[in-house]
Coordinates of C-alpha atoms and ligand atoms in Angstrom, one line a residue:
M23 CA 110.8 73.0 179.4
H24 CA 111.8 74.3 183.0
E25 CA 115.4 75.2 181.8
Q26 CA 114.3 77.1 178.7
V27 CA 111.9 79.2 180.7
K28 CA 114.8 79.8 183.3
D29 CA 117.1 80.8 180.6
Y30 CA 114.5 83.1 179.3
Y31 CA 113.6 84.9 182.7
G32 CA 117.5 84.6 184.0
K33 CA 119.4 85.2 180.8
T34 CA 117.7 86.6 177.8
L35 CA 115.5 89.2 179.4
Q36 CA 117.3 91.9 181.7
S37 CA 114.5 94.1 182.1
S38 CA 110.7 94.7 181.0
D39 CA 112.1 96.5 177.9
D40 CA 113.3 93.2 176.2
L41 CA 110.0 91.5 176.0
Q42 CA 109.0 91.0 172.3
S43 CA 105.2 91.4 172.9
N44 CA 103.0 93.0 175.5
A45 CA 101.5 89.7 176.9
C46 CA 103.7 89.9 180.0
C47 CA 102.6 93.7 180.6
T48 CA 99.9 95.0 182.8
D49 CA 97.7 98.0 181.9
T50 CA 98.4 101.2 183.6
N51 CA 95.0 101.8 185.1
M52 CA 96.0 101.4 188.9
P53 CA 94.1 102.6 192.0
A54 CA 95.7 105.4 193.8
H55 CA 96.6 103.5 197.1
L56 CA 98.5 101.0 194.8
K57 CA 100.3 103.6 193.0
A58 CA 101.5 105.3 196.4
I59 CA 102.7 101.7 197.0
L60 CA 104.4 101.1 193.9
A61 CA 106.3 104.3 194.0
K62 CA 108.1 102.8 197.0
I63 CA 109.2 99.7 195.1
H64 CA 112.9 99.4 194.6
P65 CA 113.4 100.5 190.6
Q66 CA 115.5 97.3 190.1
V67 CA 112.6 95.2 191.2
S68 CA 110.3 97.0 189.2
S69 CA 112.3 96.8 185.9
R70 CA 112.1 93.0 186.0
Y71 CA 108.7 92.9 186.5
Y72 CA 106.9 90.8 183.9
G73 CA 103.3 90.5 185.1
C74 CA 100.2 90.6 183.1
G75 CA 97.4 91.7 185.6
L76 CA 96.8 93.5 188.8
I77 CA 97.1 91.2 191.8
A78 CA 95.6 92.9 194.7
P79 CA 92.1 91.6 195.9
E80 CA 90.5 93.2 198.8
A81 CA 90.6 92.7 202.7
L82 CA 94.4 91.8 202.9
E83 CA 95.1 93.0 206.3
G84 CA 97.1 90.3 208.3
M85 CA 96.7 87.7 205.5
H86 CA 99.2 84.9 204.7
I87 CA 100.0 85.1 201.0
L88 CA 101.8 82.7 198.8
D89 CA 103.1 83.9 195.2
L90 CA 103.7 81.5 192.7
G91 CA 106.3 82.4 190.3
S92 CA 107.5 85.6 192.2
G93 CA 110.1 86.7 189.8
S94 CA 111.7 89.6 191.0
G95 CA 109.3 90.1 193.9
R96 CA 107.5 93.3 192.9
D97 CA 104.2 91.6 193.5
C98 CA 105.3 90.2 196.9
Y99 CA 106.6 93.6 198.1
V100 CA 103.3 95.7 197.0
L101 CA 101.4 92.7 199.1
S102 CA 103.8 93.1 202.1
A103 CA 102.7 96.8 202.4
L104 CA 98.8 95.6 202.1
V105 CA 98.9 92.7 204.6
G106 CA 100.7 94.7 207.1
P107 CA 103.2 93.6 210.0
K108 CA 100.6 90.9 211.1
G109 CA 100.5 89.3 207.5
S110 CA 103.2 87.5 205.5
V111 CA 104.2 86.9 201.8
T112 CA 106.2 84.0 200.6
G113 CA 107.5 84.0 197.0
V114 CA 108.5 80.9 195.2
D115 CA 110.4 81.1 191.9
M116 CA 112.8 78.5 190.2
T117 CA 115.1 81.3 188.4
P118 CA 118.2 82.0 190.5
E119 CA 118.7 85.7 188.9
Q120 CA 115.0 86.7 189.5
L121 CA 115.4 85.5 193.2
S122 CA 118.4 87.3 193.9
V123 CA 117.0 90.7 192.8
A124 CA 114.0 89.8 194.9
R125 CA 116.2 88.6 197.9
E126 CA 118.6 91.7 197.5
Y127 CA 115.8 94.3 198.6
I128 CA 114.1 92.5 201.4
D129 CA 115.4 94.9 203.8
Y130 CA 115.1 97.7 201.9
H131 CA 111.3 97.4 201.3
R132 CA 111.0 96.5 205.3
Q133 CA 112.4 100.0 205.9
Q134 CA 110.3 101.8 203.2
F135 CA 107.2 100.3 204.8
G136 CA 108.4 101.1 208.6
F137 CA 108.2 97.3 209.8
D138 CA 110.4 96.2 212.6
Q139 CA 110.9 92.7 210.9
S140 CA 110.4 91.6 207.3
N141 CA 107.0 89.8 206.4
V142 CA 108.8 88.5 203.2
A143 CA 110.5 85.4 202.5
F144 CA 111.5 83.8 199.1
F145 CA 112.3 80.1 198.3
E146 CA 113.9 78.7 195.3
G147 CA 111.8 76.0 193.7
Y148 CA 108.9 74.6 191.4
I149 CA 105.4 75.6 191.5
E150 CA 104.6 71.9 190.3
K151 CA 106.4 70.7 193.4
L152 CA 105.6 72.9 196.4
D153 CA 105.6 70.1 198.7
A154 CA 109.4 69.7 198.4
L155 CA 109.2 73.4 200.2
P156 CA 108.7 73.9 203.8
L157 CA 105.0 75.0 203.3
G158 CA 102.4 73.5 205.4
E159 CA 99.0 72.4 204.4
N160 CA 95.9 74.6 204.7
Q161 CA 98.6 77.5 205.5
F162 CA 97.7 80.3 203.4
D163 CA 94.8 82.6 203.2
I164 CA 95.5 83.7 199.5
I165 CA 97.7 82.3 196.7
I166 CA 98.5 84.6 194.1
S167 CA 100.2 84.1 190.7
N168 CA 100.9 86.7 187.9
C169 CA 101.6 85.5 184.5
V170 CA 103.3 82.2 185.4
I171 CA 101.1 79.1 185.2
N172 CA 100.8 79.6 181.3
L173 CA 104.7 78.7 181.4
S174 CA 104.1 75.6 183.3
P175 CA 104.5 72.0 181.6
D176 CA 102.3 70.6 184.3
K177 CA 99.2 73.0 185.3
E178 CA 97.2 70.4 187.0
A179 CA 100.1 69.8 189.5
V180 CA 100.3 73.5 190.1
L181 CA 96.4 73.7 190.8
K182 CA 96.5 70.7 193.0
Q183 CA 99.3 72.0 195.2
A184 CA 97.6 75.3 195.5
H185 CA 94.4 73.7 196.6
R186 CA 96.5 71.7 199.3
L187 CA 98.2 74.7 200.8
L188 CA 94.8 76.8 201.1
K189 CA 93.1 77.2 204.2
S190 CA 89.3 76.3 203.9
G191 CA 87.4 79.7 202.7
G192 CA 91.0 81.1 201.2
E193 CA 91.3 81.7 197.5
M194 CA 93.7 81.6 194.5
Y195 CA 93.6 84.8 193.1
F196 CA 95.8 85.3 189.8
S197 CA 96.3 86.7 186.6
D198 CA 97.4 84.7 183.5
V199 CA 97.2 84.4 179.8
Y200 CA 94.5 82.3 177.9
S201 CA 93.6 81.4 174.5
D202 CA 90.2 81.4 172.5
R203 CA 91.0 77.7 171.4
R204 CA 93.7 75.2 172.0
V205 CA 97.2 76.2 171.0
P206 CA 98.7 73.5 168.4
T207 CA 102.1 71.9 169.6
H208 CA 104.2 73.2 167.2
L209 CA 103.6 76.8 168.7
T210 CA 103.8 75.5 172.4
N211 CA 107.3 74.2 171.5
D212 CA 108.3 77.6 170.2
A213 CA 110.6 78.9 172.8
Q214 CA 109.9 82.6 172.0
L215 CA 106.2 82.3 171.8
H216 CA 106.4 80.0 174.9
G217 CA 109.0 82.4 176.8
E218 CA 106.6 85.6 176.2
C219 CA 103.6 83.8 177.8
L220 CA 101.7 83.1 174.7
S221 CA 101.9 79.6 173.4
G222 CA 101.6 77.6 176.8
A223 CA 98.3 79.6 177.6
L224 CA 95.4 77.2 178.3
Y225 CA 92.3 77.3 176.3
W226 CA 89.9 79.2 178.5
N227 CA 87.3 76.2 178.9
D228 CA 90.2 73.6 179.5
F229 CA 91.3 75.8 182.3
I230 CA 87.7 76.0 183.6
N231 CA 87.5 72.3 183.7
L232 CA 90.9 71.9 184.8
A233 CA 90.3 74.0 188.1
K234 CA 87.1 72.3 188.7
G235 CA 88.8 68.8 188.7
C236 CA 91.4 70.3 191.0
G237 CA 88.7 71.0 193.4
F238 CA 87.9 75.0 192.7
A239 CA 84.6 74.0 191.8
D240 CA 83.2 77.7 190.9
P241 CA 85.9 79.6 188.9
R242 CA 84.9 83.3 189.1
L243 CA 86.5 85.8 186.3
V244 CA 87.3 89.0 187.8
E245 CA 88.7 91.0 184.8
D246 CA 90.1 90.5 181.3
R247 CA 91.5 92.1 178.5
P248 CA 92.5 91.1 175.0
L249 CA 96.1 91.1 174.2
T250 CA 97.0 92.9 171.2
I251 CA 100.8 91.6 170.9
D252 CA 102.0 94.4 169.0
N253 CA 104.6 92.5 167.2
P254 CA 103.7 91.5 163.7
E255 CA 106.4 88.7 163.3
I256 CA 104.9 87.1 166.4
E257 CA 101.3 87.5 165.2
S258 CA 102.1 85.8 162.2
K259 CA 103.3 83.1 163.9
L260 CA 99.9 82.7 166.0
Q261 CA 97.5 81.7 163.1
G262 CA 94.7 84.0 164.2
I263 CA 94.5 82.3 167.8
R264 CA 93.3 85.2 170.2
F265 CA 94.8 85.7 173.4
F266 CA 93.4 87.5 176.6
S267 CA 95.1 88.2 180.1
A268 CA 92.4 87.5 182.7
T269 CA 92.1 87.2 186.5
Y270 CA 90.3 84.7 188.2
R271 CA 89.5 83.9 191.7
L272 CA 89.2 80.3 192.7
F273 CA 87.6 79.7 196.2
K274 CA 88.6 76.7 198.3
I275 CA 85.2 75.9 199.8
N276 CA 83.9 72.2 200.3
D277 CA 80.9 71.3 198.2
L278 CA 80.0 74.3 196.0
E279 CA 77.6 73.2 193.7
P280 CA 78.5 72.6 189.9
A281 CA 76.1 75.3 188.7
C282 CA 74.9 78.6 190.1
E283 CA 71.7 77.6 191.9
D284 CA 68.7 80.1 193.0
Y285 CA 67.7 79.7 196.8
G286 CA 66.2 83.4 196.5
Q287 CA 69.4 84.6 198.8
S288 CA 70.6 87.9 198.9
V289 CA 73.4 89.8 200.4
I290 CA 73.8 93.7 201.3
Y291 CA 77.4 95.0 201.4
N292 CA 78.3 97.2 204.4
G293 CA 80.7 99.7 202.5
G294 CA 83.6 98.7 205.1
L295 CA 86.3 97.9 202.9
P296 CA 89.2 100.3 203.1
Y297 CA 89.5 100.8 199.1
S298 CA 85.8 99.5 198.3
K299 CA 83.6 102.2 199.8
D300 CA 81.1 102.4 197.3
A301 CA 80.6 99.1 195.7
F302 CA 82.5 95.4 196.3
L303 CA 83.5 93.6 193.2
L304 CA 83.4 89.9 193.4
D305 CA 83.8 89.2 190.1
K306 CA 82.9 90.6 186.7
H307 CA 79.1 89.7 187.1
H308 CA 79.0 90.9 190.8
I309 CA 79.7 94.3 191.5
I310 CA 77.6 95.0 194.9
K311 CA 77.0 98.6 195.5
T312 CA 76.9 99.3 199.1
G313 CA 73.5 99.1 201.1
E314 CA 71.8 97.6 197.9
V315 CA 70.0 94.1 198.4
F316 CA 71.9 92.0 195.8
P317 CA 70.3 88.7 195.0
V318 CA 73.0 85.9 194.7
C319 CA 73.1 82.2 194.0
G320 CA 73.8 79.7 196.7
N321 CA 77.7 79.6 195.7
T322 CA 78.1 83.2 195.7
Y323 CA 76.5 83.4 199.1
R324 CA 79.1 81.0 200.4
M325 CA 82.0 82.7 198.9
L326 CA 80.9 85.8 200.9
S327 CA 79.8 84.1 204.2
E328 CA 82.6 81.5 204.3
T329 CA 85.4 83.7 203.9
R330 CA 87.4 86.9 205.0
F331 CA 84.4 88.8 203.3
K332 CA 81.9 87.8 205.9
P333 CA 82.3 90.9 208.3
F334 CA 81.6 93.0 205.4
F335 CA 78.1 91.7 204.4
Q336 CA 74.4 91.0 205.9
F337 CA 73.3 87.7 204.5
N338 CA 69.4 87.0 203.8
G339 CA 67.8 83.6 203.2
N340 CA 68.9 79.9 203.4
T341 CA 69.2 77.1 201.1
V342 CA 65.7 75.5 202.2
E343 CA 63.9 76.1 199.1
H344 CA 65.3 75.9 195.7
Y345 CA 64.0 77.9 192.7
G346 CA 66.0 76.2 189.9
L347 CA 69.1 77.5 187.9
F348 CA 70.2 81.3 188.8
E349 CA 69.1 83.3 185.7
G350 CA 71.7 84.2 183.4
C351 CA 74.4 81.4 184.0
G352 CA 76.4 81.3 180.8
S353 CA 78.8 79.4 179.0
A354 CA 80.1 81.7 176.0
L355 CA 83.4 82.9 175.7
P356 CA 83.7 84.9 179.0
F357 CA 86.3 87.5 177.8
D358 CA 85.6 91.1 176.2
T359 CA 87.0 90.7 172.6
G360 CA 86.8 94.5 172.1
R361 CA 84.5 93.3 169.2
T362 CA 80.7 94.0 169.1
G363 CA 78.2 90.8 168.7
A364 CA 76.6 87.9 170.3
E365 CA 79.9 85.9 171.2
T366 CA 80.3 87.8 174.6
S367 CA 78.2 86.7 177.5
T368 CA 77.2 89.9 179.0
N369 CA 74.6 88.6 181.2
S370 CA 75.6 85.6 182.8
C371 CA 75.9 85.5 186.5
C372 CA 79.3 83.8 186.6
Ligands
SAM409 C1 106.5 86.3 183.3 S1 107.4 85.9 184.7 C2 106.3 86.9 186.0 C3 107.3 87.0 187.4 C4 106.4 87.9 188.3 N1 105.4 87.1 188.7 C5 106.0 89.3 187.9 O1 104.9 89.5 187.8 O2 107.2 89.8 187.5 C6 107.5 84.4 185.1 C7 108.1 83.8 186.4 O3 107.8 82.5 186.6 C8 108.9 81.7 187.0 N2 108.5 80.4 186.7 C9 107.8 80.0 185.5 N3 107.5 78.6 185.4 C10 108.0 78.3 186.8 C11 107.8 77.2 187.6 N4 107.4 75.9 187.2 N5 108.3 76.8 188.8 C12 108.4 78.3 189.6 N6 108.8 79.3 189.0 C13 108.4 79.5 187.7 C14 109.9 82.3 186.1 O4 111.1 82.0 186.7 C15 109.7 83.5 186.2 O5 110.1 84.3 187.1

């Protein structure tokens, strides 16, 4: 499986124009500060970008970030600018052709961002075997990945390795492709469907359970969109399975509870994050307006108070008194389907 994927990204595809579907494409909706950074990325790096989401969480200055499946390095270089000279970005990829493009422009981007020394490094390796690379346990504040884990033959190993490398209070923040049901093996074995980041996708509920089993007790969905595929030949092979691009954040926090429990706690966001003056988006169901008293479950409280977000919040309450399950905790298909109806949970807290 690894060799087939290496061939697809190293030889079959020369640029994003060669993609056969829109699975490995990112929506063009982009905040202004990111557009300005993207304008500084070398065109050859951008032309070999195959990501499916926007990987730029908040509060990045000084952070140490690992990118799983960094490809030609576009996300690494954008994050290099955002973490600044005191932070660092490490990319890992198994495809030599992609790595050589990424490495060729290290100094170009150092100059673009005005740094004395580059804060970016790339390693050749497998994301299932990160222990074979010189990366220390509990070393990273954030692990990102953009449209890669669907390609992995051992997704459990990837999540376990990521959990090991994250600091306590750190998070995995990543975009990937998910399906609305389990994908049959004959489709997973189809080299084109797999290479296009479709048939290796996890059924969303299997992903949630896998993440929990790897130590990420409360996965949070940040954003999602249905993939339209836009290729009749590929669509006909997919037998009506629906695919979604989704960004999840998985916090490494010990002993998060298996459900959202209500202790009557609340938080107030102080508006102090540079690109989030009016509101802070923790996930799709927690858009916390500046200055507003925002009721939260016990897990959300800890995601804000035991992470890099702590300085930006005021915290009210404790866990002495328990009031039951936090209202609206849902388990239906979490993605927006573009259809109306009861299947999409709009009021769940997570
Ligand atoms: C769809 S591309 C995305 C690349 C990059 N994240 C981007 O946004 O442009 C998938 C990348 O993941 C890499 N990849 C896939 N499976 C991998 C694995 N098991 N270990 C390391 N790299 C992997 C491929 O070599 C390829 O560069």
